Structures are given as C-alpha cells and as structure tokens.
C-alpha cells in the first residue's frame, strides 16, 4: 500500500471510530462488562441463540412471598452493582394512612400543594392514571377504615443514570424471572408502567441534549438533535429557542418525548406538517432483553428500528437516547372557536339542529385544516338541563385551530369561511382571535400534574373517506352525535400524518397504518367514577359506553385506535392498534425477546399473559403476571 493511501485509510478509520463514539452521551459510555459481572450470575448477559423459540419458562413471574423471590443479599448485591441506585419506595399517599409512613404534613402537602409542584412527575412510583395500579393507595383527608398497599406498584425501582445500570437490572430481571416495567414520567393510561412485584427501570433523569447542525444517515442529510429518553416535551422548547430550530414533541406537557411517546407513534400540533413523533427518529440507542446495548437505525438492527417507531412501548427494549430530525424554526398560531346551544323549557326536539349543523360544518372544514398542514383540537359535550326542567339537553363545542407557518392575517382569512358558515346557521360565535398556539408553547414549565382515577376512555382514528364521502360522513357524524347526546365527551384532533408527510425514514416505520389515511384522531371519555364502584358496576358502565363506541367503530371500518391513548379492552386490539404490522411485530418480538421479559398490557405478544388479581371489573396490574390459558 502506498504511504499516502495508507494514511488516508487510517485517517478514515479513525474518523469513523470518532463519529461512532460521539453518537453516545457520556451516560451511555458506562456499560456493563464481564469484569462487572464476575461471579454474579444474576446479572449475566442472555444468549438469544440458546433461548427456546417458544417460551418454556415458569408459569408465573416471580413475586414477593414466593420461594424463588430473590434474597435480601441478592438485592443488596444488585444495588452494589448499581452504585446505590436501587430504590424500594412506598406509594406517596402512604403519608395519609395509619402506619409507619403516616406524616400529616406530607399528606397535607399532597392534598393542597402538590398540584403547584413537580412532586408527582419526579416520584419514582407515581402514575397519573391510578386505576390500572388497582387504586390501592390514594391521597385523601379521610382514610379511616381504608388501607394503603403496594398494590400494582413495583417492589423495586432502579433510578438509572447510566446504561450499565439498565443492563444490570434487565439481566437480573431476566435471570431471576421477575416482572420488568419501564417508567419515565408516569403518563400511562392503562398499566404499562405498573406491575405487582415488578422491578422498574426509571429513565426519568436521562435528560441530556445535543444539537447537531449537520447529520447524515442513509438518505437523510440535515439538522438533527441527540436527545435523552428522559426529556419531557416542555423541556425541549428551550432547546428549540436556543438553536432556532424545531423538533417534534407532544406539546407543552410533561409527557416524555423520546420513550413511550415515539414508540406508540406520537402526535402533536405539527403532525400534518412533519408527521408523527416516530417519523422523526433517525437512530436509537437501546438495551435489549439479553442485556446488550445496541444501535438501531436504517443500517443496523433494522427490524428493531422498525418496531420501536410506532410498534408500542415496553415490548422490544429500553431506549436510552435517540437522534431525531430537527426542522427550521416553525411558528404555530391558533384561532379559537366556540359555540353552544342551551334549549329553553318546552323547546321543540329539533332545537339543537343548528348546533349539529355547525358541528358538521366544522368537521367538513377539518379537511382544509389538515391539507394545509394544520391541526385542530376540539371538544364537544352535552349540557344537562337543570334538575326538574323539561328542556332538552344542550351541547357545547370548543376548538383551537392551530396552523404552522401562517401569519395572523393569513390565519384569520383562512378560518373566516368556517366562522361565516356557523354564523349563518344562527349561532353566536365570538369574533376570531389569533394567538400563539396553546399546544405549541411552554407556559407551565412542567408543573401541576397530579394522579387521578378518572374514568376510562377509548380512541378512534377516522379515515379520510369518512369525511369526503357524503353518505359515510352522515353516518360518522350521527355516531358521534349519539355518543355525545348519551353523555360522553368527544375530543377530536384533526391531523393527517400521511406517508408523504412522514418522509424518510418515517414512512417505513411501524406507526399504525390507519394514521396514514386518517384525518382525525379522537378520544371519547367514559367519565365513570371508578373509585368505590363494584366490579359489576364497572363492567356495566363500560358495556354501555361500548354501545356508542361501537357505533363509531362501525362507521369507520378503515380506522383504528391510537395505542398510547386507548381502551385496554379495545375489541380486536391487535388490528386496531397495529393494523397490518402486527404479524411482523410479533416476529421482531420473538427474535429479540424470546424470554418474554418485556410485557405491557395490550402490547405485542401480551395475549400470551394474564394478570391474576381480584375482580375489579377491568384489567388491573395488582397481581402476579402468569401465562394465559391455552
């Protein structure tokens, strides 16, 4: 080899090695190795090639009180490997109950001041929807006669700050046959971050960020950002401002932007302009079920890269960081719209007709919104007449139409035809006003989230044909109207993250195919107060709710449901959440996790498992995780 050529080759290799090494954050450079493992077989790596292709492990995951539950000495040794990161927390509300953790001052804080703090978001156990855990320990000023138990909360939590800690915890859970769960901020609607007797990986503090002015991989060349999995959506707005660019996040909320949000798909105010959150991902750093730390992108581990972008969270591995697209700074302005009808006594039955005609007009206009890159957030609810009144129920509608890249004058002109149409129907509509979009501006700085036990809800993705075809439109709108008039809240989000909008490499991700032809995603809230309700009462309320949800499902056969915002008992959930991708995702799951280490309710492969618990009338996580009956 000529000296000059040899020098060029060596330089290229060194440059490549430097580039590869620079992919990782410092916390990702601390990894588990054979010296760390030594004779501690509990944290030894798994061998996928030696694992049975069909799960042949014990019937149930090990849980406290069983003979196979790790000894205290084993937990202590694990904690030593983790450098003291192993926690054994109790529910925060234990402060309100008689017992060793009772603390009147702390209980008072939870009841009066926690809503103006970040206490719950920064708590290693708390999930913001409590019923999946079993609702076994909630803050209350009156707890006489009540008990507080660990319920579906994990037994141990690893407060991770290095990849090594995640690897050791994953290996320990797999080798000891423990249930493993993953938690960031606790935005979990049906039990993905809870589990009786589980070991929990808490990724909340992996908040590193790096702006990459120029990044290339595959066919992509442009700006990007390297983001830690613990970053919350609201935290990214400061980085966007600093570097004069835009990355997609859930909005100004405490939702973790680069964990469960992207693995489920991830919608935002920019969905019709730049696609889903999963469409932004260029590369992922992941700990897999064998404990290995791998990169998944368009060049390597491509099946894992496919599955982790929209194929559901906590099923294939644990993301520590991602590289995502960065776009030019994108402003988003919003215009608010409200109208309502409150019938007087003895009003005719058709008095609400103009209201529903206006609702139809709004949904027809929704196609204009998404086709111009916008997103709109709406709510429609029934207004109950006063007690004793013979007036028919009324209804109230509110929406914010959020349009990227439009000036105030352009947005005002854009919405004017809709406002004029609704006014012509005889409804009073406040004059349009334009302001910074509420879903694309950090106002609360991550403060205020508190857990609740609000009723369940379901979601639906509405296909374009439901709004373009007149016959289909009438059936769809009637189904929504029936649902609202039955007393349920309908929250619609007009958005169109098509394949063309998704671009490269997003168009080849596992995002629910229904999103690619959809023009609206909606959540429908049941509103049942579950606390204190009998199991049969819970079932009866949900069955009645499904009478109306089924009307919506039947009106939208090409649609689906958004796995991150869903009913855990969604009918035919495999098709609803994952569509035609499900068989492929099952293959990825079997290849990367032959031990069935990763489990999440209504997740890929979860039909093989069931939680054995007391009958709550709905599937909670406060019991052992065991194999389902064949």
Coordinates of C-alpha atoms in Angstrom, one line a residue:
X1 CA 0.0 0.0 0.0
X2 CA 1.3 3.4 -0.9
X3 CA 2.1 5.6 2.2
X4 CA -0.3 8.3 1.2
X5 CA -3.1 5.8 0.6
X6 CA -2.4 4.1 3.9
X7 CA -2.5 7.4 5.7
X8 CA -5.8 8.2 4.1
X9 CA -7.3 4.8 5.1
X10 CA -6.1 5.1 8.7
X11 CA -7.5 8.6 8.9
X12 CA -10.8 7.5 7.5
X13 CA -11.0 4.7 10.1
X14 CA -10.1 7.0 12.9
X15 CA -12.7 9.5 11.7
X16 CA -15.3 6.7 11.6
X17 CA -14.5 5.5 15.0
X18 CA -14.6 9.1 16.4
X19 CA -18.0 9.5 14.7
X20 CA -19.4 6.3 16.2
X21 CA -18.1 7.1 19.7
X22 CA -19.6 10.6 19.5
X23 CA -23.0 9.1 19.0
X24 CA -23.3 8.2 22.7
X25 CA -23.9 10.5 25.5
X26 CA -21.5 10.2 28.4
X27 CA -24.0 8.2 30.5
X28 CA -24.1 5.7 27.6
X29 CA -20.3 5.2 27.8
X30 CA -20.6 3.5 31.2
X31 CA -21.7 0.0 30.2
X32 CA -21.8 -3.5 31.8
X33 CA -18.8 -5.8 31.0
X34 CA -17.7 -9.2 32.1
X35 CA -15.5 -7.8 34.8
X36 CA -18.5 -6.2 36.4
X37 CA -20.4 -9.5 36.3
X38 CA -17.6 -11.6 37.7
X39 CA -19.2 -14.5 39.6
X40 CA -22.6 -12.7 40.0
X41 CA -24.6 -14.9 37.7
X42 CA -27.7 -12.9 38.4
X43 CA -26.6 -10.1 36.1
X44 CA -25.0 -12.3 33.4
X45 CA -26.0 -11.5 29.8
X46 CA -28.6 -13.6 28.0
X47 CA -27.9 -15.7 24.9
X48 CA -30.7 -15.3 22.3
X49 CA -29.4 -18.2 20.2
X50 CA -29.6 -20.6 23.1
X51 CA -33.1 -19.5 24.1
X52 CA -36.1 -21.6 23.1
X53 CA -38.0 -20.0 20.2
X54 CA -41.2 -20.8 22.1
X55 CA -41.3 -19.6 25.7
X56 CA -40.8 -22.5 28.1
X57 CA -40.2 -20.7 31.4
X58 CA -42.2 -20.9 34.6
X59 CA -46.0 -20.4 34.6
X60 CA -45.8 -17.1 36.5
X61 CA -43.2 -14.3 37.0
X62 CA -41.7 -14.5 40.5
X63 CA -43.3 -12.1 43.0
X64 CA -42.8 -11.3 46.7
X65 CA -43.6 -14.3 49.0
X66 CA -42.8 -17.0 46.5
X67 CA -39.8 -19.3 47.1
X68 CA -37.9 -18.0 44.1
X69 CA -38.1 -14.3 45.1
X70 CA -34.5 -13.0 45.4
X71 CA -33.0 -13.0 48.8
X72 CA -32.2 -9.7 50.5
X73 CA -28.5 -10.5 50.0
X74 CA -29.1 -10.7 46.2
X75 CA -30.9 -7.4 46.1
X76 CA -28.1 -5.9 48.1
X77 CA -25.5 -7.2 45.7
X78 CA -27.5 -5.9 42.8
X79 CA -27.7 -2.5 44.5
X80 CA -23.9 -2.6 44.9
X81 CA -23.5 -3.2 41.1
X82 CA -25.9 -0.3 40.5
X83 CA -23.9 2.1 42.7
X84 CA -26.8 2.5 45.1
X85 CA -29.4 3.3 42.5
X86 CA -31.9 0.6 43.7
X87 CA -34.9 2.1 45.5
X88 CA -37.6 0.4 47.4
X89 CA -40.2 3.2 47.5
X90 CA -43.7 3.2 49.0
X91 CA -46.7 5.0 47.5
X92 CA -46.5 8.7 48.1
X93 CA -50.0 8.7 49.6
X94 CA -48.9 6.3 52.4
X95 CA -48.3 9.6 54.3
X96 CA -52.1 9.9 54.6
X97 CA -52.7 6.4 56.2
X98 CA -52.2 5.0 59.6
X99 CA -49.0 3.1 59.7
X100 CA -45.2 3.6 59.7
X101 CA -45.2 6.1 56.8
X102 CA -48.0 8.3 58.1
X103 CA -47.0 12.0 58.0
X104 CA -49.7 14.7 58.4
X105 CA -47.5 17.5 57.0
X106 CA -46.6 15.4 53.9
X107 CA -50.3 14.3 53.4
X108 CA -51.4 17.9 53.7
X109 CA -48.8 18.9 51.0
X110 CA -50.1 16.2 48.7
X111 CA -53.7 17.4 49.1
X112 CA -53.1 21.1 48.9
X113 CA -49.8 22.0 47.3
X114 CA -48.6 19.1 45.1
X115 CA -50.6 20.5 42.2
X116 CA -48.4 23.5 42.1
X117 CA -45.2 21.5 42.1
X118 CA -43.4 18.7 40.2
X119 CA -43.6 16.3 43.1
X120 CA -45.6 13.5 41.3
X121 CA -43.7 13.8 38.0
X122 CA -40.4 13.4 39.9
X123 CA -41.7 10.5 42.0
X124 CA -40.3 7.0 41.1
X125 CA -43.7 5.2 41.6
X126 CA -46.5 7.6 40.6
X127 CA -48.6 7.0 37.5
X128 CA -51.1 9.7 36.6
X129 CA -54.0 7.3 36.0
X130 CA -54.5 5.2 39.1
X131 CA -57.0 2.5 38.3
X132 CA -54.5 0.3 36.4
X133 CA -52.4 0.0 39.6
X134 CA -55.5 -1.1 41.5
X135 CA -56.1 2.3 43.1
X136 CA -54.7 0.8 46.3
X137 CA -53.3 4.0 47.9
X138 CA -54.7 7.4 47.1
X139 CA -54.3 10.7 48.9
X140 CA -57.3 11.6 51.0
X141 CA -58.1 13.6 54.0
X142 CA -60.4 10.8 55.2
X143 CA -58.6 7.4 55.3
X144 CA -60.3 6.0 58.4
X145 CA -61.2 2.4 57.6
X146 CA -59.1 2.4 54.4
X147 CA -55.7 0.7 53.9
X148 CA -52.7 1.6 51.7
X149 CA -50.9 -1.2 50.0
X150 CA -48.2 -1.5 47.3
X151 CA -50.8 -3.0 45.0
X152 CA -49.7 -2.8 41.4
X153 CA -46.8 -0.5 42.1
X154 CA -43.4 -2.1 41.5
X155 CA -41.5 -3.6 44.5
X156 CA -38.1 -2.1 43.4
X157 CA -37.1 0.8 41.2
X158 CA -33.8 1.5 39.6
X159 CA -33.1 5.2 39.3
X160 CA -31.0 4.9 36.2
X161 CA -28.3 7.4 35.3
X162 CA -26.0 5.0 33.2
X163 CA -26.5 2.3 30.6
X164 CA -24.7 -0.1 32.9
X165 CA -27.4 0.2 35.5
X166 CA -30.2 -0.6 33.0
X167 CA -28.2 -3.6 31.6
X168 CA -27.7 -5.0 35.1
X169 CA -31.3 -4.5 36.0
X170 CA -32.5 -6.1 32.8
X171 CA -30.2 -9.1 33.3
X172 CA -31.3 -9.5 36.9
X173 CA -35.0 -9.5 36.0
X174 CA -34.5 -11.9 33.2
X175 CA -32.3 -14.3 35.1
X176 CA -34.5 -14.2 38.2
X177 CA -37.8 -14.4 36.2
X178 CA -39.0 -11.1 37.6
X179 CA -41.6 -8.9 36.0
X180 CA -39.9 -5.9 34.5
X181 CA -41.6 -2.5 33.8
X182 CA -40.3 0.8 32.4
X183 CA -41.4 4.3 33.6
X184 CA -40.4 7.8 32.8
X185 CA -43.0 10.5 33.8
X186 CA -46.0 8.3 34.5
X187 CA -48.2 9.3 31.7
X188 CA -49.7 5.8 31.5
X189 CA -53.4 5.3 30.8
X190 CA -53.7 1.5 31.2
X191 CA -50.9 0.0 33.2
X192 CA -47.7 -0.1 31.1
X193 CA -45.6 1.4 33.9
X194 CA -47.0 -0.6 36.8
X195 CA -46.8 -4.2 37.9
X196 CA -47.2 -6.1 41.1
X197 CA -43.8 -7.4 42.4
X198 CA -42.0 -5.8 39.4
X199 CA -38.5 -4.3 39.1
X200 CA -39.0 -0.9 37.4
X201 CA -36.5 0.9 35.2
X202 CA -37.0 4.6 35.8
X203 CA -35.5 6.6 32.9
X204 CA -36.7 10.0 34.1
X205 CA -33.3 11.6 34.7
X206 CA -31.8 10.8 31.3
X207 CA -32.2 14.4 30.1
X208 CA -29.2 15.1 28.0
X209 CA -29.5 17.1 24.8
X210 CA -27.1 17.9 21.9
X211 CA -27.9 19.9 18.8
X212 CA -26.4 18.5 15.6
X213 CA -26.2 21.3 12.9
X214 CA -25.4 18.7 10.3
X215 CA -26.2 15.0 10.4
X216 CA -26.4 12.3 7.7
X217 CA -27.6 8.8 7.7
X218 CA -28.9 6.8 4.8
X219 CA -30.8 9.2 2.6
X220 CA -31.1 11.9 5.3
X221 CA -28.9 14.9 5.4
X222 CA -29.8 17.9 7.6
X223 CA -30.1 19.2 11.1
X224 CA -30.8 16.8 13.9
X225 CA -30.8 16.5 17.7
X226 CA -29.4 13.9 20.1
X227 CA -32.0 13.5 22.9
X228 CA -32.0 11.6 26.1
X229 CA -35.0 9.3 26.8
X230 CA -35.9 11.2 30.0
X231 CA -36.5 14.6 28.4
X232 CA -40.0 15.9 28.8
X233 CA -41.8 17.6 26.0
X234 CA -42.0 21.0 27.6
X235 CA -38.2 21.0 28.3
X236 CA -37.5 20.9 24.5
X237 CA -39.0 24.3 23.9
X238 CA -35.9 26.0 25.5
X239 CA -33.6 24.0 23.2
X240 CA -35.7 24.9 20.2
X241 CA -35.4 28.6 21.1
X242 CA -31.7 28.4 21.8
X243 CA -30.8 26.7 18.5
X244 CA -33.5 28.4 16.4
X245 CA -35.0 25.1 15.2
X246 CA -38.0 22.8 15.8
X247 CA -38.1 19.2 17.0
X248 CA -41.4 17.4 17.4
X249 CA -42.7 16.8 20.9
X250 CA -46.1 16.1 22.4
X251 CA -46.6 19.8 23.2
X252 CA -46.0 21.9 26.4
X253 CA -46.6 18.9 28.6
X254 CA -44.6 16.6 30.9
X255 CA -45.0 13.7 28.5
X256 CA -41.7 12.0 27.9
X257 CA -40.8 12.9 24.3
X258 CA -38.5 10.1 23.4
X259 CA -39.7 6.9 25.2
X260 CA -43.3 5.8 25.1
X261 CA -44.5 8.8 23.0
X262 CA -42.4 7.8 19.9
X263 CA -42.7 4.1 20.4
X264 CA -46.5 4.4 20.2
X265 CA -46.4 6.9 17.3
X266 CA -46.6 10.3 19.0
X267 CA -48.9 13.0 17.6
X268 CA -48.5 16.8 18.0
X269 CA -49.6 20.2 16.7
X270 CA -47.2 19.6 13.8
X271 CA -48.4 16.1 12.8
X272 CA -49.9 17.3 9.5
X273 CA -46.7 19.2 8.6
X274 CA -43.9 16.9 9.7
X275 CA -45.6 13.6 10.6
X276 CA -45.7 11.6 13.8
X277 CA -43.0 11.7 16.5
X278 CA -41.9 8.2 15.4
X279 CA -41.3 9.6 11.9
X280 CA -38.6 11.9 13.2
X281 CA -36.3 9.2 14.5
X282 CA -33.1 8.6 12.7
X283 CA -31.3 6.4 15.2
X284 CA -31.9 4.8 18.6
X285 CA -29.7 3.5 21.4
X286 CA -31.4 0.5 23.1
X287 CA -30.9 -2.1 25.8
X288 CA -32.5 -5.3 24.6
X289 CA -33.8 -8.3 26.6
X290 CA -30.4 -10.0 26.6
X291 CA -28.9 -7.0 28.3
X292 CA -26.9 -5.9 25.3
X293 CA -26.6 -2.2 24.3
X294 CA -27.2 -1.8 20.6
X295 CA -27.8 0.9 18.0
X296 CA -30.9 0.6 15.8
X297 CA -31.1 2.6 12.6
X298 CA -31.5 2.2 8.8
X299 CA -28.2 0.5 8.6
X300 CA -28.2 -1.9 11.6
X301 CA -30.7 -3.8 13.6
X302 CA -33.3 -2.6 11.1
X303 CA -36.1 -4.8 12.4
X304 CA -35.7 -3.4 15.8
X305 CA -35.6 0.1 14.3
X306 CA -38.9 -0.6 12.6
X307 CA -40.6 -1.9 15.7
X308 CA -39.5 0.8 18.1
X309 CA -41.0 3.5 15.9
X310 CA -44.7 3.1 16.5
X311 CA -44.9 -0.6 17.4
X312 CA -45.7 0.0 21.0
X313 CA -43.6 0.8 24.1
X314 CA -42.0 -1.6 26.6
X315 CA -42.1 -4.6 24.2
X316 CA -38.8 -4.8 22.5
X317 CA -36.2 -2.9 24.5
X318 CA -35.4 0.2 26.6
X319 CA -34.5 3.3 24.7
X320 CA -31.8 5.4 26.3
X321 CA -31.4 8.1 23.6
X322 CA -32.4 8.9 20.1
X323 CA -31.2 11.1 17.2
X324 CA -34.2 12.9 15.7
X325 CA -34.8 15.3 12.8
X326 CA -34.6 19.0 13.5
X327 CA -36.6 21.3 11.3
X328 CA -36.4 25.0 10.6
X329 CA -37.9 27.1 13.4
X330 CA -41.6 26.7 12.9
X331 CA -44.2 29.1 14.4
X332 CA -47.7 27.9 15.2
X333 CA -50.6 30.3 15.6
X334 CA -54.0 29.3 16.9
X335 CA -57.6 30.6 16.4
X336 CA -60.2 29.7 18.9
X337 CA -63.8 28.8 18.1
X338 CA -66.7 28.2 20.5
X339 CA -70.5 27.8 20.1
X340 CA -73.2 26.2 22.1
X341 CA -77.0 25.7 22.4
X342 CA -78.9 25.8 25.7
X343 CA -82.6 25.0 25.0
X344 CA -85.3 26.7 27.0
X345 CA -88.1 24.8 28.6
X346 CA -90.7 23.4 26.2
X347 CA -88.3 23.7 23.3
X348 CA -89.0 21.5 20.2
X349 CA -87.0 18.4 19.8
X350 CA -85.1 19.8 16.8
X351 CA -83.9 22.9 18.6
X352 CA -80.3 21.6 18.6
X353 CA -80.4 21.2 14.8
X354 CA -78.3 24.3 14.1
X355 CA -75.7 23.3 16.6
X356 CA -75.2 19.9 15.0
X357 CA -75.2 21.5 11.5
X358 CA -72.4 23.7 12.8
X359 CA -70.6 20.7 14.1
X360 CA -70.9 19.1 10.6
X361 CA -69.5 22.3 9.1
X362 CA -66.5 22.2 11.4
X363 CA -65.7 18.6 10.5
X364 CA -66.0 19.3 6.8
X365 CA -63.6 22.2 7.2
X366 CA -61.3 19.8 9.0
X367 CA -60.1 18.6 5.7
X368 CA -58.9 22.1 4.8
X369 CA -57.1 22.3 8.1
X370 CA -55.1 19.1 7.7
X371 CA -54.5 19.6 3.9
X372 CA -52.8 23.0 4.8
X373 CA -50.6 21.4 7.4
X374 CA -52.6 22.2 10.4
X375 CA -54.0 20.5 13.4
X376 CA -57.2 21.3 15.4
X377 CA -58.2 20.3 18.9
X378 CA -61.9 20.2 19.7
X379 CA -64.2 19.2 22.5
X380 CA -68.0 18.6 22.3
X381 CA -70.1 17.8 25.4
X382 CA -73.7 17.5 26.4
X383 CA -75.2 20.3 28.5
X384 CA -77.5 18.7 31.0
X385 CA -80.7 20.7 31.7
X386 CA -81.4 21.9 35.2
X387 CA -83.0 19.4 37.5
X388 CA -86.7 19.4 37.1
X389 CA -86.6 21.2 33.8
X390 CA -88.4 19.8 30.8
X391 CA -85.9 21.4 28.5
X392 CA -84.0 19.0 26.2
X393 CA -80.2 18.7 26.7
X394 CA -78.0 21.2 25.1
X395 CA -74.4 21.0 23.8
X396 CA -71.2 22.9 23.8
X397 CA -68.4 23.0 21.3
X398 CA -64.9 24.5 21.6
X399 CA -61.9 24.2 19.3
X400 CA -58.5 25.6 18.7
X401 CA -57.3 25.6 15.0
X402 CA -53.5 25.6 15.0
X403 CA -51.7 26.4 11.7
X404 CA -48.0 26.3 11.3
X405 CA -46.2 28.8 9.1
X406 CA -49.2 31.1 8.8
X407 CA -49.2 34.8 9.8
X408 CA -52.0 36.2 11.9
X409 CA -53.6 37.8 8.9
X410 CA -53.4 34.6 6.9
X411 CA -54.9 32.5 9.7
X412 CA -57.8 35.0 10.2
X413 CA -58.6 34.8 6.5
X414 CA -58.2 31.0 6.5
X415 CA -60.9 30.4 9.2
X416 CA -63.3 33.2 8.0
X417 CA -65.4 30.9 5.8
X418 CA -65.9 28.5 8.7
X419 CA -66.9 31.3 11.1
X420 CA -69.3 32.8 8.4
X421 CA -70.9 29.4 7.8
X422 CA -71.6 28.9 11.5
X423 CA -72.9 32.4 12.0
X424 CA -75.2 31.9 9.1
X425 CA -76.8 29.0 10.9
X426 CA -77.9 31.4 13.6
X427 CA -75.3 30.6 16.3
X428 CA -73.4 33.2 18.2
X429 CA -69.7 32.9 17.5
X430 CA -67.1 35.2 19.2
X431 CA -65.0 37.1 16.6
X432 CA -61.9 35.1 15.6
X433 CA -58.8 36.0 17.6
X434 CA -55.3 34.8 16.8
X435 CA -52.6 33.9 19.4
X436 CA -49.7 31.6 19.9
X437 CA -51.0 28.1 19.7
X438 CA -51.7 26.7 23.2
X439 CA -50.4 23.3 22.2
X440 CA -47.1 24.7 21.0
X441 CA -45.9 27.0 23.8
X442 CA -44.4 26.2 27.2
X443 CA -46.4 28.0 29.8
X444 CA -46.4 25.8 33.0
X445 CA -42.8 24.7 32.9
X446 CA -43.7 21.1 33.8
X447 CA -45.7 22.0 36.9
X448 CA -49.1 20.8 38.0
X449 CA -49.6 17.1 37.2
X450 CA -51.4 15.1 39.8
X451 CA -52.7 11.5 39.7
X452 CA -56.4 10.8 39.3
X453 CA -58.8 8.0 39.0
X454 CA -60.9 9.4 36.2
X455 CA -63.0 7.2 34.0
X456 CA -61.7 5.2 31.2
X457 CA -61.7 6.3 27.5
X458 CA -61.3 4.9 24.1
X459 CA -59.8 6.3 20.9
X460 CA -60.5 6.1 17.2
X461 CA -58.6 7.2 14.0
X462 CA -61.1 8.4 11.4
X463 CA -60.2 7.8 7.8
X464 CA -60.5 10.5 5.1
X465 CA -63.3 8.7 3.4
X466 CA -65.5 9.3 6.5
X467 CA -65.4 13.0 5.7
X468 CA -65.2 13.0 1.9
X469 CA -68.0 10.6 1.1
X470 CA -71.4 12.3 1.8
X471 CA -73.1 9.0 2.9
X472 CA -70.2 8.0 5.1
X473 CA -70.0 11.5 6.6
X474 CA -73.6 11.4 7.6
X475 CA -73.2 8.0 9.3
X476 CA -70.0 9.1 11.1
X477 CA -71.4 12.4 12.3
X478 CA -74.6 10.6 13.6
X479 CA -72.4 8.1 15.5
X480 CA -70.5 11.0 17.2
X481 CA -73.7 12.9 17.9
X482 CA -75.4 9.9 19.5
X483 CA -72.3 9.4 21.7
X484 CA -72.3 13.0 22.9
X485 CA -76.0 13.1 23.5
X486 CA -75.6 9.9 25.6
X487 CA -73.4 12.0 27.9
X488 CA -69.8 11.1 26.8
X489 CA -67.2 13.7 25.9
X490 CA -65.8 13.7 22.4
X491 CA -62.3 15.1 22.0
X492 CA -61.3 15.3 18.3
X493 CA -57.8 16.1 16.9
X494 CA -57.8 16.9 13.2
X495 CA -54.4 15.7 11.8
X496 CA -53.1 13.9 8.7
X497 CA -49.6 12.4 9.2
X498 CA -49.6 10.8 5.7
X499 CA -46.7 8.7 4.3
X500 CA -45.7 11.7 2.2
X501 CA -45.6 13.9 5.2
X502 CA -43.7 11.3 7.2
X503 CA -40.9 11.2 4.6
X504 CA -37.6 9.3 5.2
X505 CA -37.2 7.2 7.1
X506 CA -40.6 7.6 8.8
X507 CA -42.6 6.2 6.0
X508 CA -41.2 2.8 6.7
X509 CA -41.9 2.7 10.4
X510 CA -44.4 0.6 12.4
X511 CA -46.8 3.6 13.0
X512 CA -50.4 2.4 12.9
X513 CA -51.3 2.4 9.1
X514 CA -54.6 3.9 10.0
X515 CA -52.8 7.2 10.8
X516 CA -51.5 7.4 7.2
X517 CA -55.0 7.6 5.7
X518 CA -56.6 9.3 8.7
X519 CA -57.7 12.9 9.1
X520 CA -58.8 12.9 12.7
X521 CA -57.8 11.0 15.9
X522 CA -60.3 11.3 18.7
X523 CA -60.6 10.3 22.4
X524 CA -64.0 9.5 23.8
X525 CA -64.2 9.8 27.6
X526 CA -66.5 7.4 29.5
X527 CA -66.4 9.6 32.6
X528 CA -67.4 6.8 35.1
X529 CA -66.2 7.4 38.6
X530 CA -64.5 4.1 39.2
X531 CA -63.4 4.6 42.9
X532 CA -65.7 2.6 45.1
X533 CA -67.7 1.2 42.3
X534 CA -68.4 -2.6 42.3
X535 CA -66.8 -4.8 39.7
X536 CA -70.1 -5.4 38.1
X537 CA -70.9 -1.7 38.1
X538 CA -67.6 -1.1 36.3
X539 CA -68.4 -3.7 33.7
X540 CA -72.0 -2.4 33.2
X541 CA -70.8 1.2 32.7
X542 CA -68.2 0.1 30.2
X543 CA -70.6 -2.1 28.3
X544 CA -73.0 0.9 28.0
X545 CA -70.1 3.1 26.8
X546 CA -69.2 0.5 24.2
X547 CA -72.8 0.6 22.8
X548 CA -71.8 4.1 21.5
X549 CA -68.1 3.4 20.8
X550 CA -69.2 0.5 18.6
X551 CA -71.3 2.9 16.5
X552 CA -68.2 4.9 15.9
X553 CA -66.1 1.8 15.1
X554 CA -68.7 0.5 12.7
X555 CA -68.8 3.9 10.9
X556 CA -65.0 3.9 10.4
X557 CA -64.1 0.3 9.4
X558 CA -60.8 1.5 7.8
X559 CA -59.8 3.3 11.0
X560 CA -58.0 2.1 14.1
X561 CA -57.1 3.2 17.6
X562 CA -54.0 5.0 19.0
X563 CA -52.1 2.7 21.3
X564 CA -50.9 5.5 23.5
X565 CA -54.4 6.7 24.2
X566 CA -56.7 3.8 24.2
X567 CA -59.0 1.4 25.9
X568 CA -57.0 -1.6 27.2
X569 CA -60.1 -3.7 26.3
X570 CA -60.3 -2.4 22.7
X571 CA -62.0 -5.0 20.6
X572 CA -59.6 -6.7 18.2
X573 CA -56.8 -4.6 19.7
X574 CA -54.1 -6.2 17.6
X575 CA -55.7 -4.8 14.4
X576 CA -56.9 -1.6 16.0
X577 CA -53.5 -0.6 17.4
X578 CA -51.1 -2.1 14.9
X579 CA -53.1 -2.9 11.7
X580 CA -51.3 -4.9 9.1
X581 CA -48.0 -4.5 11.0
X582 CA -48.9 -6.9 13.8
X583 CA -47.6 -10.1 12.3
X584 CA -44.3 -8.5 11.5
X585 CA -44.1 -7.0 15.0
X586 CA -44.7 -10.4 16.5
X587 CA -41.7 -11.7 14.6
X588 CA -39.5 -8.9 15.9
X589 CA -40.7 -9.5 19.4
X590 CA -39.9 -13.3 19.2
X591 CA -36.5 -12.6 17.7
X592 CA -35.3 -10.0 20.3
X593 CA -37.2 -11.2 23.4
X594 CA -37.5 -15.0 23.4
X595 CA -37.8 -14.9 27.2
X596 CA -40.9 -12.7 27.2
X597 CA -39.1 -10.3 29.5
X598 CA -40.9 -7.2 28.2
X599 CA -44.6 -7.2 28.8
X600 CA -47.2 -4.5 28.5
X601 CA -51.0 -4.7 28.5
X602 CA -52.4 -4.8 25.0
X603 CA -48.8 -4.8 23.7
X604 CA -47.3 -7.1 21.0
X605 CA -47.3 -10.6 22.4
X606 CA -49.3 -9.8 25.5
X607 CA -52.1 -12.2 24.6
X608 CA -49.9 -15.0 26.0
X609 CA -50.0 -13.5 29.5
X610 CA -52.6 -12.5 32.1
X611 CA -52.5 -10.8 35.4
X612 CA -54.2 -12.8 38.2
X613 CA -55.9 -10.5 40.5
X614 CA -59.1 -9.9 42.4
X615 CA -62.1 -9.0 40.2
X616 CA -62.1 -5.2 39.7
X617 CA -64.3 -5.3 36.6
X618 CA -61.4 -4.2 34.5
X619 CA -57.8 -5.4 33.9
X620 CA -55.6 -4.0 36.6
X621 CA -51.9 -4.8 37.3
X622 CA -52.1 -5.6 41.1
X623 CA -51.5 -9.4 40.8
X624 CA -49.0 -11.9 39.5
X625 CA -48.2 -12.0 35.8
X626 CA -48.8 -15.5 34.6
X627 CA -49.2 -17.5 31.4
X628 CA -52.6 -17.3 29.8
X629 CA -54.6 -20.5 29.4
X630 CA -54.1 -22.0 26.0

